[in-house]
Amino acid sequence: DIQMTQSPSSLSASVGDRVTITCQASQDISNYLNWYQQKPGKAPKLLIYDASNLETGVPSRFSGSGSGTDFTFTISSLQPEDIATYYCQQYDNLPHTFGQGTKLEIK
Amino acid sequence: EVQLVESGGGLVQPGRSLRLSCTASGFTFGDYAMSWFRQAPGKGLEWVGFIRSKAYGGTTEYAASVKGRFTISRDDSKSIAYLQMNSLKTEDTAVYYCTRYSSGWYPDYWGQGTLVTVSS
């Protein structure tokens, strides 16, 4: 199985801050990586697909980059409604594995 | 609007069975692969398995943790995907999510989830 190592596991930032989360795959996954947002008690929501493509309707302050084994997710200007847990997920090989999540809090 | 609604969750004893349903609307169900994920209380997300569309043979794939115990099926005439869970274990306790797989082979829409609690 491909292991996805996501960091940090938690993050506290202020409104307006630039926030960055990283995800490292245990082997080359090309650009077969997604980023999801999950708010408490809710289902995950797709934000970024194919490592860097913004899903329709998702605000442009969210972005993704990377390929191969190293990926980055960025919120350019943190908003109060962005408080959630964020997950990366690879879909290059089965099983489709996730990072352990990054819990984002407002400072 | 794509909608996925799971049902069938509840409390079940270890060793027993349970069937979850996922009723879809807002898209041509038969054209898409469908998948199940789960999330144990306070834990991360885990892929359970998926079923391909009939165009791709309608075949299934499963996570090692559920292979041989869980079965995914689909009824395209009713736009419903099923997750049959047999020989349930306490570690199967989780919220189970139904998802649609996009043409890019990743989950793009998720249901709201249904809680399965396996306990005596």
Tab-separated table of C-alpha atoms in Angstrom:
chain	number	residue	atom	x	y	z
A	1	ASP	CA	0.000	0.000	0.000
A	2	ILE	CA	1.092	3.577	-0.666
A	3	GLN	CA	1.632	5.486	2.567
A	4	MET	CA	0.652	9.157	2.625
A	5	THR	CA	2.475	11.254	5.223
A	6	GLN	CA	0.715	14.531	5.880
A	7	SER	CA	2.060	17.378	8.011
A	8	PRO	CA	1.473	19.072	10.272
A	9	SER	CA	-1.194	17.070	12.111
A	10	SER	CA	-2.586	20.296	13.556
A	11	LEU	CA	-2.168	23.948	12.799
A	12	SER	CA	-3.270	27.178	14.445
A	13	ALA	CA	-3.334	30.334	12.327
A	14	SER	CA	-4.925	33.777	12.246
A	15	VAL	CA	-7.534	35.056	9.831
A	16	GLY	CA	-5.755	36.348	6.755
A	17	ASP	CA	-2.706	34.118	7.211
A	18	ARG	CA	-1.238	31.984	4.456
A	19	VAL	CA	-1.523	28.322	5.434
A	20	THR	CA	0.453	25.453	3.916
A	21	ILE	CA	0.013	21.693	4.384
A	22	THR	CA	2.307	19.091	2.876
A	23	CYS	CA	1.726	15.508	1.841
A	24	GLN	CA	4.401	12.990	0.904
A	25	ALA	CA	3.731	9.704	-0.855
A	26	SER	CA	5.826	6.598	-0.202
A	27	GLN	CA	6.230	6.132	-3.961
A	28	ASP	CA	5.707	8.073	-7.161
A	29	ILE	CA	1.994	8.769	-7.698
A	30	SER	CA	2.396	11.214	-10.590
A	31	ASN	CA	-0.339	13.820	-10.036
A	32	TYR	CA	-3.028	11.400	-8.791
A	33	LEU	CA	-3.669	13.305	-5.603
A	34	ASN	CA	-6.720	15.012	-4.144
A	35	TRP	CA	-7.266	17.374	-1.232
A	36	TYR	CA	-10.477	17.218	0.823
A	37	GLN	CA	-11.964	19.442	3.495
A	38	GLN	CA	-14.013	17.894	6.286
A	39	LYS	CA	-15.959	19.949	8.809
A	40	PRO	CA	-17.136	18.341	12.069
A	41	GLY	CA	-20.044	15.982	11.557
A	42	LYS	CA	-19.969	16.455	7.790
A	43	ALA	CA	-18.809	14.460	4.800
A	44	PRO	CA	-15.501	15.296	3.113
A	45	LYS	CA	-15.672	17.833	0.315
A	46	LEU	CA	-13.378	17.689	-2.702
A	47	LEU	CA	-11.330	20.884	-3.087
A	48	ILE	CA	-8.420	19.983	-5.384
A	49	TYR	CA	-8.096	17.102	-7.862
A	50	ASP	CA	-5.153	15.931	-9.964
A	51	ALA	CA	-2.863	17.705	-7.457
A	52	SER	CA	-3.504	21.220	-8.702
A	53	ASN	CA	-6.961	21.567	-10.259
A	54	LEU	CA	-9.584	23.524	-8.337
A	55	GLU	CA	-12.952	21.782	-8.135
A	56	THR	CA	-15.837	23.814	-9.526
A	57	GLY	CA	-17.267	26.231	-7.005
A	58	VAL	CA	-14.285	26.117	-4.637
A	59	PRO	CA	-12.873	29.543	-3.712
A	60	SER	CA	-9.664	30.524	-5.457
A	61	ARG	CA	-7.821	31.034	-2.152
A	62	PHE	CA	-7.363	27.253	-2.143
A	63	SER	CA	-4.601	25.806	-4.315
A	64	GLY	CA	-2.477	22.718	-4.723
A	65	SER	CA	0.843	21.849	-6.313
A	66	GLY	CA	3.339	19.054	-6.685
A	67	SER	CA	3.874	15.800	-8.499
A	68	GLY	CA	5.669	12.526	-7.940
A	69	THR	CA	5.980	12.149	-4.177
A	70	ASP	CA	5.762	15.679	-2.751
A	71	PHE	CA	2.625	17.802	-2.679
A	72	THR	CA	1.523	21.070	-1.123
A	73	PHE	CA	-1.896	22.504	-0.286
A	74	THR	CA	-2.210	26.223	0.360
A	75	ILE	CA	-4.869	28.588	1.635
A	76	SER	CA	-3.710	32.029	0.551
A	77	SER	CA	-5.741	34.002	3.091
A	78	LEU	CA	-7.362	32.023	5.901
A	79	GLN	CA	-11.063	32.689	6.499
A	80	PRO	CA	-13.090	31.706	9.591
A	81	GLU	CA	-15.154	29.250	7.523
A	82	ASP	CA	-11.976	27.334	6.595
A	83	ILE	CA	-11.804	25.745	10.050
A	84	ALA	CA	-11.836	22.037	9.294
A	85	THR	CA	-9.670	18.964	8.927
A	86	TYR	CA	-7.905	18.592	5.575
A	87	TYR	CA	-6.901	15.286	3.998
A	88	CYS	CA	-4.770	14.351	1.028
A	89	GLN	CA	-5.649	11.175	-0.868
A	90	GLN	CA	-3.800	9.257	-3.569
A	91	TYR	CA	-5.689	7.418	-6.304
A	92	ASP	CA	-2.783	6.092	-8.320
A	93	ASN	CA	-2.917	2.605	-6.797
A	94	LEU	CA	-5.433	0.568	-4.848
A	95	PRO	CA	-6.156	0.901	-2.007
A	96	HIS	CA	-6.813	4.600	-2.357
A	97	THR	CA	-5.095	5.828	0.793
A	98	PHE	CA	-5.350	9.049	2.775
A	99	GLY	CA	-3.010	11.139	4.823
A	100	GLN	CA	-3.792	11.213	8.537
A	101	GLY	CA	-5.328	14.683	8.299
A	102	THR	CA	-4.452	18.227	9.366
A	103	LYS	CA	-6.756	19.896	11.878
A	104	LEU	CA	-6.822	23.618	11.213
A	105	GLU	CA	-7.804	26.023	14.004
A	106	ILE	CA	-8.105	29.769	14.304
A	107	LYS	CA	-5.578	31.438	16.582
B	1	GLU	CA	-27.717	18.418	-8.394
B	2	VAL	CA	-25.876	15.219	-7.459
B	3	GLN	CA	-27.243	13.682	-4.280
B	4	LEU	CA	-26.209	10.504	-2.472
B	5	VAL	CA	-28.223	9.326	0.514
B	6	GLU	CA	-27.043	6.425	2.658
B	7	SER	CA	-29.356	4.359	4.823
B	8	GLY	CA	-29.353	1.145	6.801
B	9	GLY	CA	-26.900	1.950	9.564
B	10	GLY	CA	-27.476	1.106	13.193
B	11	LEU	CA	-26.394	-1.016	16.126
B	12	VAL	CA	-25.475	-4.617	15.373
B	13	GLN	CA	-23.838	-7.385	17.377
B	14	PRO	CA	-20.420	-8.785	16.455
B	15	GLY	CA	-20.659	-11.598	13.950
B	16	ARG	CA	-23.977	-10.396	12.519
B	17	SER	CA	-24.728	-8.813	9.143
B	18	LEU	CA	-25.986	-5.459	7.935
B	19	ARG	CA	-26.751	-4.023	4.490
B	20	LEU	CA	-26.265	-0.365	3.681
B	21	SER	CA	-27.936	1.349	0.739
B	22	CYS	CA	-26.912	4.421	-1.199
B	23	THR	CA	-29.665	6.053	-3.228
B	24	ALA	CA	-28.369	8.358	-5.956
B	25	SER	CA	-29.989	11.150	-7.926
B	26	GLY	CA	-28.993	14.014	-10.179
B	27	PHE	CA	-26.810	12.017	-12.581
B	28	THR	CA	-26.902	8.931	-14.819
B	29	PHE	CA	-26.113	6.368	-12.142
B	30	GLY	CA	-25.189	3.546	-14.499
B	31	ASP	CA	-22.394	5.565	-16.078
B	32	TYR	CA	-20.334	5.839	-12.881
B	33	ALA	CA	-18.344	3.663	-10.534
B	34	MET	CA	-19.542	3.878	-6.945
B	35	SER	CA	-17.500	3.482	-3.810
B	36	TRP	CA	-17.739	3.161	-0.051
B	37	PHE	CA	-15.452	4.774	2.508
B	38	ARG	CA	-15.562	4.702	6.280
B	39	GLN	CA	-14.365	6.743	9.221
B	40	ALA	CA	-14.064	5.282	12.697
B	41	PRO	CA	-14.977	7.668	15.546
B	42	GLY	CA	-12.291	10.347	15.860
B	43	LYS	CA	-10.151	8.705	13.172
B	44	GLY	CA	-9.186	9.301	9.553
B	45	LEU	CA	-10.726	8.149	6.305
B	46	GLU	CA	-10.450	4.609	4.932
B	47	TRP	CA	-11.364	3.333	1.473
B	48	VAL	CA	-13.580	0.233	1.728
B	49	GLY	CA	-14.071	-0.656	-1.919
B	50	PHE	CA	-15.798	0.193	-5.162
B	51	ILE	CA	-17.854	-1.242	-7.989
B	52	ARG	CA	-17.185	-0.300	-11.585
B	53	SER	CA	-19.917	0.647	-13.988
B	54	LYS	CA	-21.350	-2.035	-16.284
B	55	ALA	CA	-19.332	-0.492	-19.132
B	56	TYR	CA	-16.216	-1.561	-17.227
B	57	GLY	CA	-17.575	-4.947	-16.320
B	58	GLY	CA	-19.310	-4.040	-13.053
B	59	THR	CA	-16.406	-5.619	-11.186
B	60	THR	CA	-15.457	-4.866	-7.606
B	61	GLU	CA	-12.333	-4.138	-5.556
B	62	TYR	CA	-11.982	-4.224	-1.768
B	63	ALA	CA	-9.666	-3.169	0.993
B	64	ALA	CA	-7.796	-6.054	2.598
B	65	SER	CA	-9.515	-5.335	5.935
B	66	VAL	CA	-12.966	-6.188	4.520
B	67	LYS	CA	-12.231	-8.569	1.650
B	68	GLY	CA	-14.237	-11.756	1.972
B	69	ARG	CA	-16.678	-10.180	4.464
B	70	PHE	CA	-18.076	-7.174	2.581
B	71	THR	CA	-19.748	-7.155	-0.842
B	72	ILE	CA	-20.601	-4.144	-2.965
B	73	SER	CA	-23.366	-4.416	-5.550
B	74	ARG	CA	-25.500	-2.093	-7.604
B	75	ASP	CA	-28.989	-1.863	-9.090
B	76	ASP	CA	-28.768	0.575	-11.977
B	77	SER	CA	-32.540	0.412	-12.571
B	78	LYS	CA	-33.088	1.879	-9.093
B	79	SER	CA	-29.912	4.026	-8.899
B	80	ILE	CA	-28.874	2.281	-5.695
B	81	ALA	CA	-25.518	0.957	-4.542
B	82	TYR	CA	-25.310	-1.536	-1.698
B	83	LEU	CA	-22.743	-2.537	0.874
B	84	GLN	CA	-23.444	-5.961	2.353
B	85	MET	CA	-21.434	-6.401	5.533
B	86	ASN	CA	-21.116	-9.889	7.023
B	87	SER	CA	-19.215	-11.236	10.028
B	88	LEU	CA	-19.030	-7.763	11.498
B	89	LYS	CA	-16.317	-6.938	14.002
B	90	THR	CA	-16.136	-4.219	16.632
B	91	GLU	CA	-13.416	-2.536	14.537
B	92	ASP	CA	-15.942	-2.066	11.715
B	93	THR	CA	-17.655	0.592	13.842
B	94	ALA	CA	-17.584	3.747	11.723
B	95	VAL	CA	-19.519	6.261	9.707
B	96	TYR	CA	-19.868	4.759	6.239
B	97	TYR	CA	-19.895	7.105	3.258
B	98	CYS	CA	-21.086	6.373	-0.249
B	99	THR	CA	-19.290	8.225	-3.035
B	100	ARG	CA	-19.481	8.609	-6.772
B	101	TYR	CA	-16.274	8.041	-8.660
B	102	SER	CA	-15.500	10.613	-11.336
B	103	SER	CA	-14.223	9.740	-14.786
B	104	GLY	CA	-10.778	10.422	-13.306
B	105	TRP	CA	-11.249	7.514	-10.856
B	106	TYR	CA	-11.500	9.517	-7.653
B	107	PRO	CA	-14.481	10.275	-5.375
B	108	ASP	CA	-16.041	13.595	-6.332
B	109	TYR	CA	-19.387	13.485	-4.499
B	110	TRP	CA	-20.031	12.086	-1.037
B	111	GLY	CA	-23.191	11.191	0.835
B	112	GLN	CA	-23.827	12.432	4.362
B	113	GLY	CA	-22.820	9.099	5.893
B	114	THR	CA	-24.544	6.506	8.054
B	115	LEU	CA	-23.255	5.277	11.409
B	116	VAL	CA	-22.650	1.577	11.970
B	117	THR	CA	-21.955	0.520	15.547
B	118	VAL	CA	-20.815	-3.040	16.161
B	119	SER	CA	-21.168	-3.880	19.818
B	120	SER	CA	-22.595	-6.546	22.086
